[in-house]
Coordinates of C-alpha atoms and ligand atoms in Angstrom, one line a residue:
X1 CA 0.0 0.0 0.0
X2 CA 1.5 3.4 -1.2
X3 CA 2.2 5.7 2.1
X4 CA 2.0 8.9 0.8
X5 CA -1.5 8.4 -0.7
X6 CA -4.9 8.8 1.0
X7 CA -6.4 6.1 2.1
X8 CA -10.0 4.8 1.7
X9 CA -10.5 2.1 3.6
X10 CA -14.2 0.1 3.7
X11 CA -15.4 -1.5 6.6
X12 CA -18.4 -3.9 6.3
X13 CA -18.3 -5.3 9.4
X14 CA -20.8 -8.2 9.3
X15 CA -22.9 -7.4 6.5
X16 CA -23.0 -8.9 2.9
X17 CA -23.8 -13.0 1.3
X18 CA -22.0 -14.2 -1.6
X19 CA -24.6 -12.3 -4.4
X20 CA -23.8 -8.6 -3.0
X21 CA -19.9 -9.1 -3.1
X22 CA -20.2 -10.0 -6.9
X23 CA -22.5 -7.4 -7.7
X24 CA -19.8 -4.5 -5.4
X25 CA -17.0 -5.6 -7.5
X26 CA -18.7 -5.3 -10.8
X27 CA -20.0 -2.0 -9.7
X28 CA -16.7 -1.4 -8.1
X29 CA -14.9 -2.0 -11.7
X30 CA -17.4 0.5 -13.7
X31 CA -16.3 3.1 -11.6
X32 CA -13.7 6.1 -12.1
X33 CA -11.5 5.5 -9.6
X34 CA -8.6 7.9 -9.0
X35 CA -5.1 6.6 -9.7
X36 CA -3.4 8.5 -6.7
X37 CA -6.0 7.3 -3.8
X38 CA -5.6 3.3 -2.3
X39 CA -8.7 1.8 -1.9
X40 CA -9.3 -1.0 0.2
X41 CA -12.1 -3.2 1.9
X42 CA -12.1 -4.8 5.0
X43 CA -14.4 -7.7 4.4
X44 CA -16.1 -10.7 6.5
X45 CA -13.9 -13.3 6.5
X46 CA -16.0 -15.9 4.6
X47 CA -16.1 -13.4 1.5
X48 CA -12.5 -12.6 1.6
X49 CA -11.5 -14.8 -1.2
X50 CA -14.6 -14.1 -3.1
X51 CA -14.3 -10.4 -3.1
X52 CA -10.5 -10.7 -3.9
X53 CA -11.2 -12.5 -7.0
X54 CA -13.9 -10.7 -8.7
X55 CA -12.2 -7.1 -7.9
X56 CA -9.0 -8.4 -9.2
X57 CA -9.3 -6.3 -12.5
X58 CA -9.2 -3.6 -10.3
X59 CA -6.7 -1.7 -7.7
X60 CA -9.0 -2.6 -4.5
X61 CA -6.8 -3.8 -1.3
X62 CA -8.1 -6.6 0.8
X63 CA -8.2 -7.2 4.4
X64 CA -9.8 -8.4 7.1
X65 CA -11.9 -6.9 10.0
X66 CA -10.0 -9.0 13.0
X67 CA -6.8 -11.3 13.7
X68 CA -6.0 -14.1 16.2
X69 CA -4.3 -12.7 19.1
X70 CA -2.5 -16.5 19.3
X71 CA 0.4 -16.5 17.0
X72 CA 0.4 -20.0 15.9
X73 CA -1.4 -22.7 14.6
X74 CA -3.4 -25.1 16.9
X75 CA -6.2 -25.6 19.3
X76 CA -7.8 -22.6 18.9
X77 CA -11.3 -23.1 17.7
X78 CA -12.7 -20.8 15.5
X79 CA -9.7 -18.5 15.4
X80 CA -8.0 -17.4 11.5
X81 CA -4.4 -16.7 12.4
X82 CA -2.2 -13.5 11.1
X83 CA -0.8 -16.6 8.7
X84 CA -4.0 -17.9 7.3
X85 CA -5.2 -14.4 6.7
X86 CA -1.9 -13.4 4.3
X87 CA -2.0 -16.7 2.6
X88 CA -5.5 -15.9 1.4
X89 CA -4.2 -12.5 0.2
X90 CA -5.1 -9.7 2.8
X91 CA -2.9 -6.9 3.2
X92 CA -4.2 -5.1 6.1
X93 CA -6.3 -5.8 8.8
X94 CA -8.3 -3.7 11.4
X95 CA -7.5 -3.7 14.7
X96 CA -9.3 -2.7 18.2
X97 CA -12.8 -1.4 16.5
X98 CA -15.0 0.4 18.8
X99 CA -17.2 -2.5 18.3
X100 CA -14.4 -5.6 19.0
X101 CA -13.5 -3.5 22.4
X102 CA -17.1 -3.2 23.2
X103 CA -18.4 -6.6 22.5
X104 CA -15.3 -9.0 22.7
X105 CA -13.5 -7.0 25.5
X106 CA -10.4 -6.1 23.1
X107 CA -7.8 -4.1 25.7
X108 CA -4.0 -3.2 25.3
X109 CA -3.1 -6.8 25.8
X110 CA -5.1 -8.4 23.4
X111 CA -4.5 -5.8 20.7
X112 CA -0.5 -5.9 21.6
X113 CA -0.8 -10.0 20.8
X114 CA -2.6 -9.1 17.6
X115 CA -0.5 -6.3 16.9
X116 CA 2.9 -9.0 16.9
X117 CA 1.2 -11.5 14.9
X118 CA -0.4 -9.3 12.1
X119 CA 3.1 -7.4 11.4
X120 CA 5.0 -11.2 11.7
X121 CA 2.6 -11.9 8.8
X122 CA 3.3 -8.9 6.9
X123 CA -0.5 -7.5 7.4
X124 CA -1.0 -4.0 7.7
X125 CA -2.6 -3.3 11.2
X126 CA -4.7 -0.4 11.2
X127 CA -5.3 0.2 14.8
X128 CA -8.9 2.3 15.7
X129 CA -9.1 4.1 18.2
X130 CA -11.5 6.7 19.8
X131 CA -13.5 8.1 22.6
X132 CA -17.0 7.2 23.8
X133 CA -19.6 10.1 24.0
X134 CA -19.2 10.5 27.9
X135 CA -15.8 10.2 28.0
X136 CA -15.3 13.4 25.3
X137 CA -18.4 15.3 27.8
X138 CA -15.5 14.4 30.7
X139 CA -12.9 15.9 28.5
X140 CA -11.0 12.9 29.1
X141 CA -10.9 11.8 24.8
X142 CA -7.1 12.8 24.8
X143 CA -6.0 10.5 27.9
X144 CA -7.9 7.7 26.3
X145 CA -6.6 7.9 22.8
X146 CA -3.4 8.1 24.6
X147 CA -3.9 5.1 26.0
X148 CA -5.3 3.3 23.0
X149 CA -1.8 4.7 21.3
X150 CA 0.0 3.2 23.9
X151 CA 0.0 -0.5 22.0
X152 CA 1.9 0.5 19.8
X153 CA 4.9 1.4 21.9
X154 CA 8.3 -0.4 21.4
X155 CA 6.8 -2.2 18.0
X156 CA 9.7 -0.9 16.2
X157 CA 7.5 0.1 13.6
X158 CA 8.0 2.4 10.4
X159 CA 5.0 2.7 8.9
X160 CA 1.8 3.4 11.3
X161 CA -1.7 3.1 10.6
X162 CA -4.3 4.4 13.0
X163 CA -8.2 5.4 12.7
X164 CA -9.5 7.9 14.6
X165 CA -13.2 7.0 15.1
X166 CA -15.2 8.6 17.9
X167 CA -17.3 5.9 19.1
X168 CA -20.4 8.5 19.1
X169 CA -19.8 9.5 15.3
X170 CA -20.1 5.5 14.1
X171 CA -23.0 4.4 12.1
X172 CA -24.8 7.6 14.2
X173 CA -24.7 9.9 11.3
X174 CA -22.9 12.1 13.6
X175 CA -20.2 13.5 12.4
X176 CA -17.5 15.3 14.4
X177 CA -16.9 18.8 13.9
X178 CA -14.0 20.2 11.6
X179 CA -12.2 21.4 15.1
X180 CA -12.7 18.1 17.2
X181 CA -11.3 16.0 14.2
X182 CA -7.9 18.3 13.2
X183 CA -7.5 18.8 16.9
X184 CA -7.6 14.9 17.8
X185 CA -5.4 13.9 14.5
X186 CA -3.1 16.5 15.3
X187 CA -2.6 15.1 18.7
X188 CA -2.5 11.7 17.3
X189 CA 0.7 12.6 15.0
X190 CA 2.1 14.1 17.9
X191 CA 1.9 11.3 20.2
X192 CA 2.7 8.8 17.7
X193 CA 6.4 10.4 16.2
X194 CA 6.5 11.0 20.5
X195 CA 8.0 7.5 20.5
X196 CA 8.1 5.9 16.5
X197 CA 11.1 5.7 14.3
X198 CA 12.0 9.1 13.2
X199 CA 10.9 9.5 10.2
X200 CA 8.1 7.0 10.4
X201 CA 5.5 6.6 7.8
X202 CA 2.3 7.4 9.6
X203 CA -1.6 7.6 8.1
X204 CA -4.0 8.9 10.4
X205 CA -7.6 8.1 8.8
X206 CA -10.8 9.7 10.2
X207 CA -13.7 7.2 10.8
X208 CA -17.6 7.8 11.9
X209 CA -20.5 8.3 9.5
X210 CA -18.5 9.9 6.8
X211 CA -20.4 9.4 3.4
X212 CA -20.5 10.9 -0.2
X213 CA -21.6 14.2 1.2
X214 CA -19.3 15.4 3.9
X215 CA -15.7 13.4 2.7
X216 CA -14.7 16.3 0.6
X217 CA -14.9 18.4 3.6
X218 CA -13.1 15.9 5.8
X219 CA -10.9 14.9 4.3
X220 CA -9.3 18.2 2.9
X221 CA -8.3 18.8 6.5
X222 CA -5.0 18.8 8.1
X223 CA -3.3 15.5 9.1
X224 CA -6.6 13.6 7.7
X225 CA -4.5 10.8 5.6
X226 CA -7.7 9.0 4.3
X227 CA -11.0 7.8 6.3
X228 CA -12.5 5.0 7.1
X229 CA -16.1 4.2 6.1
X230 CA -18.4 1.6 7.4
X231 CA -22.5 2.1 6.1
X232 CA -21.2 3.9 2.7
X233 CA -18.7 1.4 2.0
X234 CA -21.5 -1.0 1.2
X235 CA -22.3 0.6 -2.3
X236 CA -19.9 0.8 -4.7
X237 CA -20.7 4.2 -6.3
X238 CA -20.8 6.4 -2.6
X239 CA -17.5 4.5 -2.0
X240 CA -15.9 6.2 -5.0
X241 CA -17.2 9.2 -4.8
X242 CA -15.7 8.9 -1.2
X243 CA -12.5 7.9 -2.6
X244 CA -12.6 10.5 -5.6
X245 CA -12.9 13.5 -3.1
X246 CA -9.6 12.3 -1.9
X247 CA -7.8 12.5 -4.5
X248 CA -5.8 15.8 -4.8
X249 CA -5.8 18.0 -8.3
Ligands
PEP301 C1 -16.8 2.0 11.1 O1 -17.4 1.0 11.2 O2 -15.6 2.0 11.2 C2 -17.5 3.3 10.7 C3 -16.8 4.4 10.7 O3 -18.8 3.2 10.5 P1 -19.8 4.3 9.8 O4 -19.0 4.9 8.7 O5 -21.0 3.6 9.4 O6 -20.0 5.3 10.9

């Protein structure tokens, strides 16, 4: 993946059968896609394959919406190691969603375990990471962004992903303000060249309820490499016109 593009990244979290991914990529491939933007889905496991093969006329990246936190094959019933997942051609992979910390009590620990295994694989982990709504009314959403950050201390890593995703702004339709997003991705950069390589490669996507309307805005602001995009990454034609007002003139 090219680390001085934007990125527009598609999450479909746990949505789609097997007719909806063939008719995306079709769509997908009609559409005018700009040359200096990386597009990529994040798709449920069971369609990973599926969706790689009928967008493969096309520039889409593929990768998953979770990893293993156990490094190696085994007893581990139901998992899909780091491994498994580059063998069947992802090449990034989300990590710590608002909704995996919510619902399968991903922490620091976890995420650090999935962190190690994804970058052993040579997946690109794109760690989320955001406030809930009464933790920004506490004016506590730097400290625990901070703290999300904190994973990736001492990973020796050059090129950094993160998404910023308010956990109040996902699939809400609330987006955040102008102000509350350059202010948090600012911070974010700071923290993050705080203790990466010098010189690091870092994208620092926005995520929560950003659709065909409101990208141009968002992402034309300052230290806004890219967003992710849940609900309009279903269709193919909003997700283009997400990814086309990313491209720069
Ligand atoms: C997401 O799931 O990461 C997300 C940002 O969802 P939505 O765009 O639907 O708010």
């Amino acid at each position: 993946m090219m680390w001085q593009q934007p990125w527009i990244i598609g999450n479909w979290k746990m949505n789609g059968r097997s007719s909806t991914v063939a008719a995306f990529a079709q769509a997908w491939a009609e559409q005018r896609l700009p040359e200096n933007v990386v597009t990529g889905i994040a798709a449920p496991l069971p369609y990973l394959c599926a969706l790689k093969q009928a967008a493969a006329s096309t520039a889409l990246h593929i990768g998953a919406q979770d990893v293993s936190r156990f490094a190696s094959d085994g007893a581990f019933t139901g998992e899909t190691s780091a491994a498994m997942l580059a063998d069947l051609g992802a090449q990034f992979v989300l990590l710590g969603h608002s909704e995996r910390r919510q619902y399968f009590g991903e922490n620091n620990e976890i995420l650090s375990n999935k962190l190690d295994n994804a970058l052993a694989a040579d997946l690109i982990p794109i760690l989320c990471v955001g406030e809930t709504l009464a933790e920004r009314q506490a004016g506590r959403e730097e400290n625990i962004v901070a703290e999300q950050l904190s994973v990736l201390r001492g990973k020796s890593m050059t090129h950094i992903a993160v998404a910023y995703e308010p956990v109040w702004a996902i699939g809400t339709g609330q987006v955040a303000t102008p102000e509350q997003i350059s202010a948090m991705h600012a911070f974010i950069y700071t923290e993050l060249l705080s203790f990466s390589h010098k010189g690091a490669n870092i994208r620092t996507l926005y995520g929560g309820s950003v659709n065909p309307q409101n990208a141009q805005t968002i992402l034309s602001l300052p230290k806004v490499d890219g967003a992710l995009v849940g609900g309009a990454s279903l269709k193919a034609d909003n997700f283009a016109t997400i990814a086309q007002a990313a491209a720069k003139p």
